[in-house]
Amino acid sequence: MSDNPVRVRFAPSPTGYLHIGGARTALFNYLFARKHRGVFVLRIEDTDRERSTPQAVQAILDGMRYLGLNWDEGPGVGGDHGPYFQSERLPSYTRLVDQLLSAGKAYRCFCSKERLDGLREGQKAAKERIHYDRRCLAIPPADAAARAATAEPAVVRLRIPEGRTVVPDIIRGEVVFENAELDDFIIRRADGTCVYNFAVVGDDAGMRITHVVRGEDHLSNTPKQILIFQSLGLPVPLYAHIPLILGPGRDKLSKRHGAVSVTEYERAGYLPEAMINFLARMGWSYDDKQEIFSLDELVEKFSLDGISKSGAVYDIKKLNHLGAHYIRRRPLDEIAALAVPRLIEAGLLTAEQSAAGRENLIRMISLEKDRIEHLSQIVEKLRFYFEEPRDLDPQAQKALAKREGIVDVVARYRAAIEKSFPTEPKPLEEAARRFAEAEKLPLGDLAQPLRAILTGRSATPPLFEVMAILGRETCLQRLAKAREIIAAASQPSTR
């Protein structure tokens, strides 16, 4: 660990959404910074002007805020080491390139595309390693500068020293790269723009980054970046490359598995604390026992040593399990407040109705809460409270079709509750029990058809709790249609 205060960065490219792998990288950086009382920097690497969009930038910021990963420096926050958009840092790269040229650590290359293509084809034919032959290294620097001053097109190449470059990776241990395999790679294009690896070094140095925690897909870039740091005489950050998230079959994670925008998970209604716990547990562990962690606990217990060297497998069942856990832990009034916009959007109630019926809504949620994994399920779970069931589920159909004479039994039960409808669940159950005994029926033979008619489902929260919420008028209206519902259920299925 460096003696300098920890400074880490998350540096997404706004050419698409913030996906789940990027979110996990952001989380690990955030936890590392908080654990060591350091600084978490958000930097937007937007130099790909053709593919970078303001919408993608906003999606990244929204995703970070949804997860609660508040950055200490970056867009909207500022800081002493900005700007925090890469496109605004271009002048600083020019100064660094000039420094390398002056020190003889880089050189201008005037080779045309045609010459380079021919060189490559000749090396292929001779079965040699494909590499630049350093032809322009022989041009005296003053001559090269004079030619460049006449606007003759030239790229700038880093002069790679002999030997090898060692990446002392915190997760993987030492990873060795032969410098001969790296070639004298381009750091500045002929149009004056710098390549990714050079810009990243300029940014990390300018922002005083001490640790670079990122996906293992960047490992091949690291020796090039270390060589640039060394050529500039700048301190090299410590690196930790995180294994990638894999699909259920240990293949590449795809959209059908879960490689979608973090905001899609927000729209689906996964609570942020569930997402944080899920992301943290993909590839990191504290011990073999604890699976549930609050954000504060993660900050306390997190270490890079706990990150696995092998890829983490995406498991939606684990996310749903965590989603259900955190739904159960949230106070009912908070879940109700989160549910209201979804119910309004679904057309099940209005803002005015939600305010007037808040207590009833909380009662509904209290009955359904243990069956919910994410908030988008609330609409379907609660739909039958707000509108008549349109269809019966298959088991509900069976509950009605197999009971001979149930039409008349339900009609008599409806007449009974029309005369006296208790408003609380317990008295409703006791009255139904007395009615069933008078009809010489087990209570279940009455309750199952009632549940099917009133809710369209074979499984719901306790029936009499549901009836107390539905109320007398709604129960009477739905039971009045029992004959046609039962007749439809008795017809051969067309499914």
Short mmCIF file of C-alpha atoms in Angstrom, two decimals:
data_model
loop_
_atom_site.label_atom_id
_atom_site.label_comp_id
_atom_site.label_asym_id
_atom_site.label_seq_id
_atom_site.Cartn_x
_atom_site.Cartn_y
_atom_site.Cartn_z
CA MET A 1 0.00 0.00 0.00
CA SER A 2 1.33 3.44 -0.95
CA ASP A 3 1.98 5.97 1.82
CA ASN A 4 0.09 8.58 -0.20
CA PRO A 5 -3.58 9.16 0.55
CA VAL A 6 -5.66 6.72 -1.51
CA ARG A 7 -7.13 8.22 -4.67
CA VAL A 8 -9.05 5.93 -7.03
CA ARG A 9 -11.13 6.61 -10.09
CA PHE A 10 -13.99 5.11 -12.04
CA ALA A 11 -13.58 6.18 -15.67
CA PRO A 12 -16.44 4.98 -17.90
CA SER A 13 -16.74 5.79 -21.57
CA PRO A 14 -20.14 7.34 -22.45
CA THR A 15 -20.59 5.30 -25.60
CA GLY A 16 -23.33 3.24 -23.96
CA TYR A 17 -25.08 2.61 -20.69
CA LEU A 18 -23.57 1.84 -17.30
CA HIS A 19 -23.71 -1.97 -17.39
CA ILE A 20 -23.51 -4.30 -14.45
CA GLY A 21 -19.78 -4.99 -14.87
CA GLY A 22 -19.00 -1.29 -14.86
CA ALA A 23 -21.23 -0.77 -11.83
CA ARG A 24 -19.33 -3.46 -9.93
CA THR A 25 -16.01 -1.81 -10.83
CA ALA A 26 -17.38 1.52 -9.59
CA LEU A 27 -18.52 -0.14 -6.35
CA PHE A 28 -15.15 -1.76 -5.67
CA ASN A 29 -13.40 1.58 -6.22
CA TYR A 30 -15.91 3.33 -3.96
CA LEU A 31 -15.51 0.75 -1.18
CA PHE A 32 -11.72 0.86 -1.41
CA ALA A 33 -11.71 4.65 -1.19
CA ARG A 34 -14.11 4.72 1.76
CA LYS A 35 -12.27 1.92 3.58
CA HIS A 36 -9.01 3.89 3.42
CA ARG A 37 -10.60 7.33 3.92
CA GLY A 38 -9.47 8.22 0.44
CA VAL A 39 -10.96 10.02 -2.55
CA PHE A 40 -13.29 8.49 -5.14
CA VAL A 41 -13.03 10.26 -8.50
CA LEU A 42 -15.52 9.95 -11.36
CA ARG A 43 -13.95 10.71 -14.74
CA ILE A 44 -15.81 10.57 -18.04
CA GLU A 45 -13.62 9.30 -20.90
CA ASP A 46 -15.49 10.92 -23.76
CA THR A 47 -12.79 11.35 -26.40
CA ASP A 48 -14.65 9.06 -28.81
CA ARG A 49 -16.64 11.98 -30.18
CA GLU A 50 -18.58 9.91 -32.72
CA ARG A 51 -19.98 7.45 -30.18
CA SER A 52 -20.09 9.50 -26.96
CA THR A 53 -23.47 11.07 -26.24
CA PRO A 54 -24.88 13.37 -23.54
CA GLN A 55 -27.61 10.78 -22.97
CA ALA A 56 -25.02 8.14 -22.15
CA VAL A 57 -23.25 10.53 -19.76
CA GLN A 58 -26.55 11.16 -18.00
CA ALA A 59 -27.29 7.43 -17.81
CA ILE A 60 -23.92 6.88 -16.11
CA LEU A 61 -24.57 9.65 -13.58
CA ASP A 62 -28.12 8.40 -12.95
CA GLY A 63 -26.91 4.83 -12.46
CA MET A 64 -24.25 5.92 -9.97
CA ARG A 65 -26.75 8.00 -8.01
CA TYR A 66 -29.29 5.16 -7.96
CA LEU A 67 -26.67 2.90 -6.39
CA GLY A 68 -25.68 5.60 -3.91
CA LEU A 69 -22.06 5.69 -5.13
CA ASN A 70 -21.44 9.37 -4.51
CA TRP A 71 -18.16 10.61 -5.94
CA ASP A 72 -15.85 13.09 -4.20
CA GLU A 73 -14.52 14.68 -7.38
CA GLY A 74 -16.03 14.70 -10.85
CA PRO A 75 -18.96 16.00 -12.90
CA GLY A 76 -21.33 18.16 -10.91
CA VAL A 77 -19.00 18.10 -7.91
CA GLY A 78 -15.77 19.61 -9.19
CA GLY A 79 -12.43 19.24 -7.47
CA ASP A 80 -8.83 20.40 -7.56
CA HIS A 81 -7.68 18.01 -10.29
CA GLY A 82 -10.19 18.62 -13.07
CA PRO A 83 -11.47 18.92 -15.63
CA TYR A 84 -13.18 15.56 -15.22
CA PHE A 85 -14.25 15.09 -18.84
CA GLN A 86 -11.39 13.67 -20.90
CA SER A 87 -12.35 15.79 -23.91
CA GLU A 88 -11.52 18.90 -21.87
CA ARG A 89 -8.01 17.69 -20.97
CA LEU A 90 -6.47 17.58 -24.46
CA PRO A 91 -3.97 20.48 -23.96
CA SER A 92 -2.36 18.61 -21.06
CA TYR A 93 -1.64 15.63 -23.33
CA THR A 94 0.16 17.83 -25.84
CA ARG A 95 2.51 19.08 -23.13
CA LEU A 96 3.33 15.52 -22.07
CA VAL A 97 4.01 14.39 -25.65
CA ASP A 98 6.34 17.36 -26.15
CA GLN A 99 8.14 16.39 -22.94
CA LEU A 100 8.74 12.87 -24.27
CA LEU A 101 9.96 14.18 -27.64
CA SER A 102 12.38 16.56 -25.93
CA ALA A 103 13.76 13.76 -23.76
CA GLY A 104 14.20 11.38 -26.70
CA LYS A 105 11.70 8.95 -25.16
CA ALA A 106 9.38 9.32 -28.17
CA TYR A 107 9.87 10.15 -31.84
CA ARG A 108 7.91 11.31 -34.86
CA CYS A 109 7.06 8.73 -37.50
CA PHE A 110 6.34 9.87 -41.07
CA CYS A 111 5.74 6.42 -42.58
CA SER A 112 2.73 6.30 -44.88
CA LYS A 113 -0.07 3.82 -44.55
CA GLU A 114 1.10 2.19 -47.77
CA ARG A 115 4.60 1.64 -46.39
CA LEU A 116 3.27 0.23 -43.12
CA ASP A 117 0.90 -2.10 -44.96
CA GLY A 118 3.74 -3.33 -47.13
CA LEU A 119 5.97 -3.82 -44.09
CA ARG A 120 3.27 -5.86 -42.42
CA GLU A 121 2.65 -8.03 -45.48
CA GLY A 122 6.36 -8.70 -45.89
CA GLN A 123 6.68 -9.76 -42.25
CA LYS A 124 3.67 -12.05 -42.64
CA ALA A 125 5.17 -13.65 -45.73
CA ALA A 126 8.48 -14.18 -43.91
CA LYS A 127 6.57 -15.48 -40.87
CA GLU A 128 8.14 -12.82 -38.70
CA ARG A 129 6.61 -11.05 -35.73
CA ILE A 130 4.51 -8.12 -36.92
CA HIS A 131 6.25 -4.97 -35.69
CA TYR A 132 7.31 -1.48 -36.66
CA ASP A 133 10.92 -1.50 -37.92
CA ARG A 134 11.87 1.82 -36.28
CA ARG A 135 12.80 3.40 -39.59
CA CYS A 136 11.90 6.91 -38.40
CA LEU A 137 13.87 6.56 -35.19
CA ALA A 138 16.96 7.26 -37.30
CA ILE A 139 15.69 10.73 -38.30
CA PRO A 140 17.50 13.39 -36.23
CA PRO A 141 14.97 15.04 -33.84
CA ALA A 142 15.66 18.51 -35.24
CA ASP A 143 14.97 17.32 -38.80
CA ALA A 144 11.80 15.57 -37.66
CA ALA A 145 10.62 18.73 -35.89
CA ALA A 146 11.32 20.82 -39.01
CA ARG A 147 9.34 18.44 -41.21
CA ALA A 148 6.45 18.46 -38.74
CA ALA A 149 6.53 22.28 -38.77
CA THR A 150 5.73 22.16 -42.50
CA ALA A 151 2.56 20.18 -41.65
CA GLU A 152 3.94 16.93 -43.01
CA PRO A 153 1.73 14.23 -41.46
CA ALA A 154 3.38 12.38 -38.61
CA VAL A 155 2.38 10.25 -35.68
CA VAL A 156 4.37 10.07 -32.45
CA ARG A 157 5.62 6.72 -31.21
CA LEU A 158 6.87 5.80 -27.75
CA ARG A 159 10.40 4.45 -27.80
CA ILE A 160 10.15 1.09 -26.03
CA PRO A 161 13.23 0.09 -24.02
CA GLU A 162 14.63 -3.42 -24.15
CA GLY A 163 13.72 -5.92 -21.45
CA ARG A 164 10.39 -6.65 -19.84
CA THR A 165 7.66 -4.81 -17.98
CA VAL A 166 6.30 -6.27 -14.76
CA VAL A 167 2.77 -5.48 -13.64
CA PRO A 168 2.64 -6.07 -9.86
CA ASP A 169 -1.07 -6.79 -9.79
CA ILE A 170 -2.66 -6.77 -6.33
CA ILE A 171 -5.09 -9.55 -7.27
CA ARG A 172 -3.02 -11.67 -9.67
CA GLY A 173 0.50 -11.18 -8.42
CA GLU A 174 3.26 -10.28 -10.87
CA VAL A 175 2.31 -10.40 -14.55
CA VAL A 176 5.30 -10.15 -16.92
CA PHE A 177 5.22 -8.73 -20.45
CA GLU A 178 8.14 -8.82 -22.89
CA ASN A 179 8.76 -5.32 -24.21
CA ALA A 180 9.63 -6.69 -27.64
CA GLU A 181 6.01 -7.78 -27.97
CA LEU A 182 4.74 -4.25 -27.30
CA ASP A 183 6.44 -2.56 -30.28
CA ASP A 184 6.99 1.23 -30.53
CA PHE A 185 3.28 1.97 -30.29
CA ILE A 186 1.65 5.22 -31.36
CA ILE A 187 0.80 7.68 -28.58
CA ARG A 188 -0.35 10.61 -30.75
CA ARG A 189 -2.14 10.36 -34.07
CA ALA A 190 -1.36 12.48 -37.12
CA ASP A 191 -4.43 14.66 -36.43
CA GLY A 192 -2.98 15.65 -33.05
CA THR A 193 -5.26 13.54 -30.87
CA CYS A 194 -3.78 11.13 -28.37
CA VAL A 195 -4.58 7.44 -28.13
CA TYR A 196 -6.47 5.94 -25.20
CA ASN A 197 -3.46 4.55 -23.34
CA PHE A 198 -1.64 7.87 -23.38
CA ALA A 199 -4.69 9.92 -22.38
CA VAL A 200 -5.36 7.59 -19.46
CA VAL A 201 -1.83 8.03 -18.16
CA GLY A 202 -2.11 11.80 -18.48
CA ASP A 203 -5.39 11.77 -16.58
CA ASP A 204 -4.27 9.37 -13.86
CA ALA A 205 -1.10 11.38 -13.30
CA GLY A 206 -2.95 14.70 -13.34
CA MET A 207 -5.53 13.44 -10.89
CA ARG A 208 -2.91 11.90 -8.57
CA ILE A 209 -4.47 8.43 -8.83
CA THR A 210 -2.73 5.98 -6.48
CA HIS A 211 -4.63 2.77 -7.30
CA VAL A 212 -6.24 1.66 -10.55
CA VAL A 213 -8.96 -0.92 -9.90
CA ARG A 214 -10.54 -2.07 -13.16
CA GLY A 215 -11.66 -5.07 -15.21
CA GLU A 216 -9.18 -7.68 -16.38
CA ASP A 217 -10.00 -6.79 -19.99
CA HIS A 218 -7.68 -3.78 -19.43
CA LEU A 219 -4.73 -5.92 -18.33
CA SER A 220 -3.17 -5.90 -21.81
CA ASN A 221 -3.16 -2.09 -21.71
CA THR A 222 -1.33 -1.91 -18.39
CA PRO A 223 2.27 -2.56 -19.53
CA LYS A 224 1.93 0.16 -22.16
CA GLN A 225 0.63 2.57 -19.54
CA ILE A 226 3.39 1.68 -17.09
CA LEU A 227 6.01 2.33 -19.78
CA ILE A 228 4.46 5.75 -20.46
CA PHE A 229 4.51 6.59 -16.74
CA GLN A 230 8.14 5.53 -16.51
CA SER A 231 9.14 7.44 -19.64
CA LEU A 232 7.57 10.58 -18.18
CA GLY A 233 9.29 10.02 -14.84
CA LEU A 234 5.92 9.86 -13.06
CA PRO A 235 4.96 7.60 -10.16
CA VAL A 236 3.18 4.45 -11.32
CA PRO A 237 -0.15 3.63 -9.62
CA LEU A 238 -0.77 0.23 -8.08
CA TYR A 239 -3.01 -1.98 -10.24
CA ALA A 240 -5.75 -4.47 -9.43
CA HIS A 241 -7.52 -6.19 -12.31
CA ILE A 242 -10.92 -7.64 -11.48
CA PRO A 243 -12.06 -10.86 -13.22
CA LEU A 244 -15.02 -10.38 -15.52
CA ILE A 245 -18.62 -11.32 -14.75
CA LEU A 246 -19.62 -14.45 -16.65
CA GLY A 247 -22.94 -15.80 -17.82
CA PRO A 248 -24.59 -18.77 -16.05
CA GLY A 249 -22.70 -21.20 -18.30
CA ARG A 250 -19.41 -19.39 -17.60
CA ASP A 251 -19.61 -17.86 -21.05
CA LYS A 252 -19.63 -14.17 -21.91
CA LEU A 253 -22.34 -12.27 -20.08
CA SER A 254 -25.02 -11.22 -22.55
CA LYS A 255 -28.14 -9.05 -22.41
CA ARG A 256 -30.38 -12.08 -21.98
CA HIS A 257 -28.41 -12.96 -18.84
CA GLY A 258 -28.27 -9.51 -17.29
CA ALA A 259 -25.75 -7.37 -19.17
CA VAL A 260 -28.19 -4.48 -19.35
CA SER A 261 -28.17 -0.92 -18.09
CA VAL A 262 -28.11 -0.43 -14.34
CA THR A 263 -31.07 1.88 -14.85
CA GLU A 264 -33.00 -1.14 -16.19
CA TYR A 265 -32.61 -2.73 -12.77
CA GLU A 266 -33.83 0.52 -11.23
CA ARG A 267 -36.85 0.53 -13.53
CA ALA A 268 -37.52 -3.09 -12.58
CA GLY A 269 -37.68 -1.92 -8.99
CA TYR A 270 -34.69 -3.59 -7.40
CA LEU A 271 -33.84 -1.63 -4.28
CA PRO A 272 -30.36 -0.07 -4.47
CA GLU A 273 -29.21 -1.87 -1.33
CA ALA A 274 -30.05 -5.21 -2.99
CA MET A 275 -28.07 -4.25 -6.10
CA ILE A 276 -25.09 -3.13 -4.00
CA ASN A 277 -25.09 -6.39 -2.05
CA PHE A 278 -25.45 -8.40 -5.28
CA LEU A 279 -22.63 -6.58 -7.06
CA ALA A 280 -20.30 -6.87 -4.08
CA ARG A 281 -20.82 -10.63 -3.79
CA MET A 282 -19.97 -11.25 -7.45
CA GLY A 283 -16.30 -12.00 -7.18
CA TRP A 284 -15.64 -10.79 -3.64
CA SER A 285 -16.10 -12.59 -0.33
CA TYR A 286 -15.45 -11.82 3.31
CA ASP A 287 -15.88 -15.30 4.71
CA ASP A 288 -17.79 -18.46 3.88
CA LYS A 289 -20.81 -17.50 5.97
CA GLN A 290 -21.96 -13.92 5.55
CA GLU A 291 -23.96 -13.09 2.44
CA ILE A 292 -25.96 -10.03 3.53
CA PHE A 293 -24.01 -6.78 3.83
CA SER A 294 -25.13 -3.22 4.27
CA LEU A 295 -23.10 -0.57 2.48
CA ASP A 296 -21.51 0.45 5.79
CA GLU A 297 -20.56 -3.18 6.47
CA LEU A 298 -19.04 -3.49 3.01
CA VAL A 299 -16.92 -0.40 3.61
CA GLU A 300 -15.73 -1.86 6.91
CA LYS A 301 -14.95 -5.34 5.61
CA PHE A 302 -13.90 -4.76 1.98
CA SER A 303 -10.39 -5.50 0.81
CA LEU A 304 -8.88 -6.17 -2.60
CA ASP A 305 -7.45 -9.40 -1.16
CA GLY A 306 -11.00 -10.75 -0.98
CA ILE A 307 -11.49 -10.53 -4.76
CA SER A 308 -11.36 -13.90 -6.51
CA LYS A 309 -8.93 -14.52 -9.34
CA SER A 310 -11.58 -16.40 -11.33
CA GLY A 311 -14.63 -14.98 -13.07
CA ALA A 312 -17.81 -14.42 -11.09
CA VAL A 313 -21.00 -16.05 -12.40
CA TYR A 314 -24.11 -13.91 -12.78
CA ASP A 315 -27.04 -15.49 -10.92
CA ILE A 316 -30.42 -13.75 -11.15
CA LYS A 317 -31.78 -16.03 -8.41
CA LYS A 318 -29.31 -14.52 -5.96
CA LEU A 319 -30.37 -11.04 -6.95
CA ASN A 320 -34.03 -11.91 -6.49
CA HIS A 321 -33.25 -13.46 -3.09
CA LEU A 322 -31.49 -10.27 -2.04
CA GLY A 323 -34.27 -8.19 -3.53
CA ALA A 324 -36.85 -10.01 -1.43
CA HIS A 325 -34.68 -9.66 1.69
CA TYR A 326 -34.38 -5.89 1.37
CA ILE A 327 -38.05 -5.44 0.46
CA ARG A 328 -38.96 -7.21 3.72
CA ARG A 329 -36.60 -4.95 5.67
CA ARG A 330 -38.01 -1.69 4.32
CA PRO A 331 -40.78 -0.04 6.38
CA LEU A 332 -44.22 -0.53 4.89
CA ASP A 333 -44.85 3.17 4.40
CA GLU A 334 -41.64 3.46 2.34
CA ILE A 335 -42.63 0.54 0.12
CA ALA A 336 -46.06 2.12 -0.30
CA ALA A 337 -44.50 5.43 -1.33
CA LEU A 338 -42.33 3.61 -3.90
CA ALA A 339 -45.33 1.62 -5.16
CA VAL A 340 -47.64 4.58 -5.77
CA PRO A 341 -45.98 5.89 -8.99
CA ARG A 342 -46.03 2.38 -10.45
CA LEU A 343 -49.70 1.88 -9.59
CA ILE A 344 -50.56 5.28 -11.06
CA GLU A 345 -48.61 4.49 -14.24
CA ALA A 346 -50.51 1.19 -14.53
CA GLY A 347 -53.82 3.09 -14.28
CA LEU A 348 -54.88 1.31 -11.10
CA LEU A 349 -55.30 4.46 -9.02
CA THR A 350 -54.86 8.22 -9.16
CA ALA A 351 -52.71 10.48 -7.03
CA GLU A 352 -55.82 11.61 -5.17
CA GLN A 353 -56.92 8.04 -4.53
CA SER A 354 -53.45 7.09 -3.33
CA ALA A 355 -53.52 9.87 -0.73
CA ALA A 356 -57.02 9.01 0.47
CA GLY A 357 -56.44 5.26 0.48
CA ARG A 358 -52.91 5.21 1.88
CA GLU A 359 -53.83 3.15 4.93
CA ASN A 360 -55.54 0.54 2.76
CA LEU A 361 -52.55 0.45 0.40
CA ILE A 362 -50.23 -0.20 3.33
CA ARG A 363 -52.50 -3.08 4.39
CA MET A 364 -52.30 -4.57 0.89
CA ILE A 365 -48.53 -4.30 0.83
CA SER A 366 -48.23 -5.81 4.30
CA LEU A 367 -49.99 -8.93 2.96
CA GLU A 368 -47.95 -9.13 -0.25
CA LYS A 369 -44.57 -7.92 0.99
CA ASP A 370 -43.12 -11.38 1.61
CA ARG A 371 -43.94 -12.39 -1.96
CA ILE A 372 -42.16 -9.46 -3.67
CA GLU A 373 -38.59 -9.50 -4.98
CA HIS A 374 -38.62 -6.15 -6.75
CA LEU A 375 -41.05 -3.27 -6.98
CA SER A 376 -42.24 -3.96 -10.52
CA GLN A 377 -43.98 -7.06 -9.15
CA ILE A 378 -46.18 -4.90 -6.95
CA VAL A 379 -48.50 -3.91 -9.79
CA GLU A 380 -49.47 -7.49 -10.63
CA LYS A 381 -49.51 -8.58 -7.00
CA LEU A 382 -51.97 -5.81 -6.11
CA ARG A 383 -53.94 -5.62 -9.36
CA PHE A 384 -56.92 -7.66 -8.12
CA TYR A 385 -57.46 -5.21 -5.27
CA PHE A 386 -58.15 -2.43 -7.78
CA GLU A 387 -59.90 -4.13 -10.68
CA GLU A 388 -61.92 -7.25 -11.35
CA PRO A 389 -59.82 -10.23 -12.43
CA ARG A 390 -59.87 -10.61 -16.21
CA ASP A 391 -58.74 -14.21 -16.24
CA LEU A 392 -58.40 -17.05 -13.76
CA ASP A 393 -55.08 -18.75 -13.33
CA PRO A 394 -55.14 -22.49 -14.21
CA GLN A 395 -55.33 -23.67 -10.61
CA ALA A 396 -58.15 -21.23 -9.86
CA GLN A 397 -60.05 -22.61 -12.84
CA LYS A 398 -59.68 -26.12 -11.44
CA ALA A 399 -60.86 -24.97 -8.02
CA LEU A 400 -64.14 -23.87 -9.59
CA ALA A 401 -64.61 -26.54 -12.27
CA LYS A 402 -64.25 -29.54 -9.96
CA ARG A 403 -66.83 -28.50 -7.35
CA GLU A 404 -70.33 -29.57 -8.32
CA GLY A 405 -73.08 -27.31 -7.05
CA ILE A 406 -70.66 -24.57 -6.04
CA VAL A 407 -72.71 -21.92 -7.93
CA ASP A 408 -75.58 -22.25 -5.52
CA VAL A 409 -73.29 -22.39 -2.50
CA VAL A 410 -71.59 -19.12 -3.52
CA ALA A 411 -74.99 -17.51 -4.16
CA ARG A 412 -76.13 -18.42 -0.63
CA TYR A 413 -72.84 -17.17 0.83
CA ARG A 414 -73.26 -13.88 -1.02
CA ALA A 415 -76.74 -13.49 0.42
CA ALA A 416 -75.35 -14.12 3.89
CA ILE A 417 -72.62 -11.47 3.68
CA GLU A 418 -75.02 -9.02 2.08
CA LYS A 419 -76.98 -9.09 5.33
CA SER A 420 -73.93 -8.99 7.59
CA PHE A 421 -70.39 -8.21 6.44
CA PRO A 422 -67.85 -7.95 9.27
CA THR A 423 -65.15 -5.41 8.52
CA GLU A 424 -62.29 -7.29 10.20
CA PRO A 425 -60.64 -10.53 9.00
CA LYS A 426 -61.24 -12.65 12.10
CA PRO A 427 -65.02 -12.12 12.27
CA LEU A 428 -65.19 -12.67 8.49
CA GLU A 429 -63.47 -16.02 8.91
CA GLU A 430 -65.68 -17.05 11.82
CA ALA A 431 -68.82 -16.18 9.84
CA ALA A 432 -67.54 -18.16 6.84
CA ARG A 433 -66.74 -21.11 9.08
CA ARG A 434 -70.29 -21.11 10.48
CA PHE A 435 -71.71 -20.89 6.98
CA ALA A 436 -69.56 -23.81 5.78
CA GLU A 437 -70.61 -25.93 8.73
CA ALA A 438 -74.27 -25.21 7.94
CA GLU A 439 -73.62 -26.26 4.35
CA LYS A 440 -71.79 -29.38 5.59
CA LEU A 441 -68.64 -28.30 3.76
CA PRO A 442 -65.02 -28.12 4.88
CA LEU A 443 -64.02 -24.46 5.07
CA GLY A 444 -61.45 -25.02 2.31
CA ASP A 445 -64.19 -26.14 -0.11
CA LEU A 446 -65.78 -22.74 0.35
CA ALA A 447 -62.63 -20.64 0.61
CA GLN A 448 -60.94 -21.87 -2.56
CA PRO A 449 -63.84 -21.00 -4.91
CA LEU A 450 -64.29 -17.65 -3.13
CA ARG A 451 -60.60 -16.85 -3.61
CA ALA A 452 -60.79 -17.78 -7.31
CA ILE A 453 -63.86 -15.59 -7.95
CA LEU A 454 -62.68 -12.60 -5.91
CA THR A 455 -59.04 -12.54 -7.02
CA GLY A 456 -58.69 -14.77 -10.10
CA ARG A 457 -55.94 -16.64 -8.29
CA SER A 458 -55.47 -19.91 -6.51
CA ALA A 459 -52.86 -18.52 -4.12
CA THR A 460 -53.15 -15.19 -2.33
CA PRO A 461 -52.57 -13.81 1.12
CA PRO A 462 -55.11 -15.06 3.70
CA LEU A 463 -58.53 -14.86 2.07
CA PHE A 464 -60.34 -13.05 4.84
CA GLU A 465 -57.58 -10.45 5.10
CA VAL A 466 -58.09 -9.84 1.38
CA MET A 467 -61.88 -9.64 1.73
CA ALA A 468 -61.58 -7.11 4.56
CA ILE A 469 -59.48 -4.89 2.27
CA LEU A 470 -61.77 -5.36 -0.74
CA GLY A 471 -64.77 -4.42 1.38
CA ARG A 472 -68.42 -5.34 1.26
CA GLU A 473 -69.45 -3.68 -2.00
CA THR A 474 -66.56 -5.03 -4.06
CA CYS A 475 -66.99 -8.56 -2.68
CA LEU A 476 -70.74 -8.49 -3.44
CA GLN A 477 -70.18 -7.17 -6.97
CA ARG A 478 -67.63 -9.86 -7.80
CA LEU A 479 -69.59 -12.70 -6.22
CA ALA A 480 -72.64 -11.62 -8.20
CA LYS A 481 -70.78 -12.76 -11.32
CA ALA A 482 -69.97 -16.16 -9.85
CA ARG A 483 -72.31 -18.07 -12.17
CA GLU A 484 -70.71 -16.84 -15.39
CA ILE A 485 -67.18 -17.17 -13.96
CA ILE A 486 -67.80 -20.75 -12.86
CA ALA A 487 -69.44 -21.61 -16.18
CA ALA A 488 -66.41 -20.28 -18.05
CA ALA A 489 -64.07 -22.23 -15.79
CA SER A 490 -65.98 -25.43 -16.51
CA GLN A 491 -65.45 -25.14 -20.28
CA PRO A 492 -62.55 -27.08 -21.85
CA SER A 493 -59.38 -25.03 -21.71
CA THR A 494 -58.29 -23.34 -24.92
CA ARG A 495 -54.79 -22.59 -23.58
#
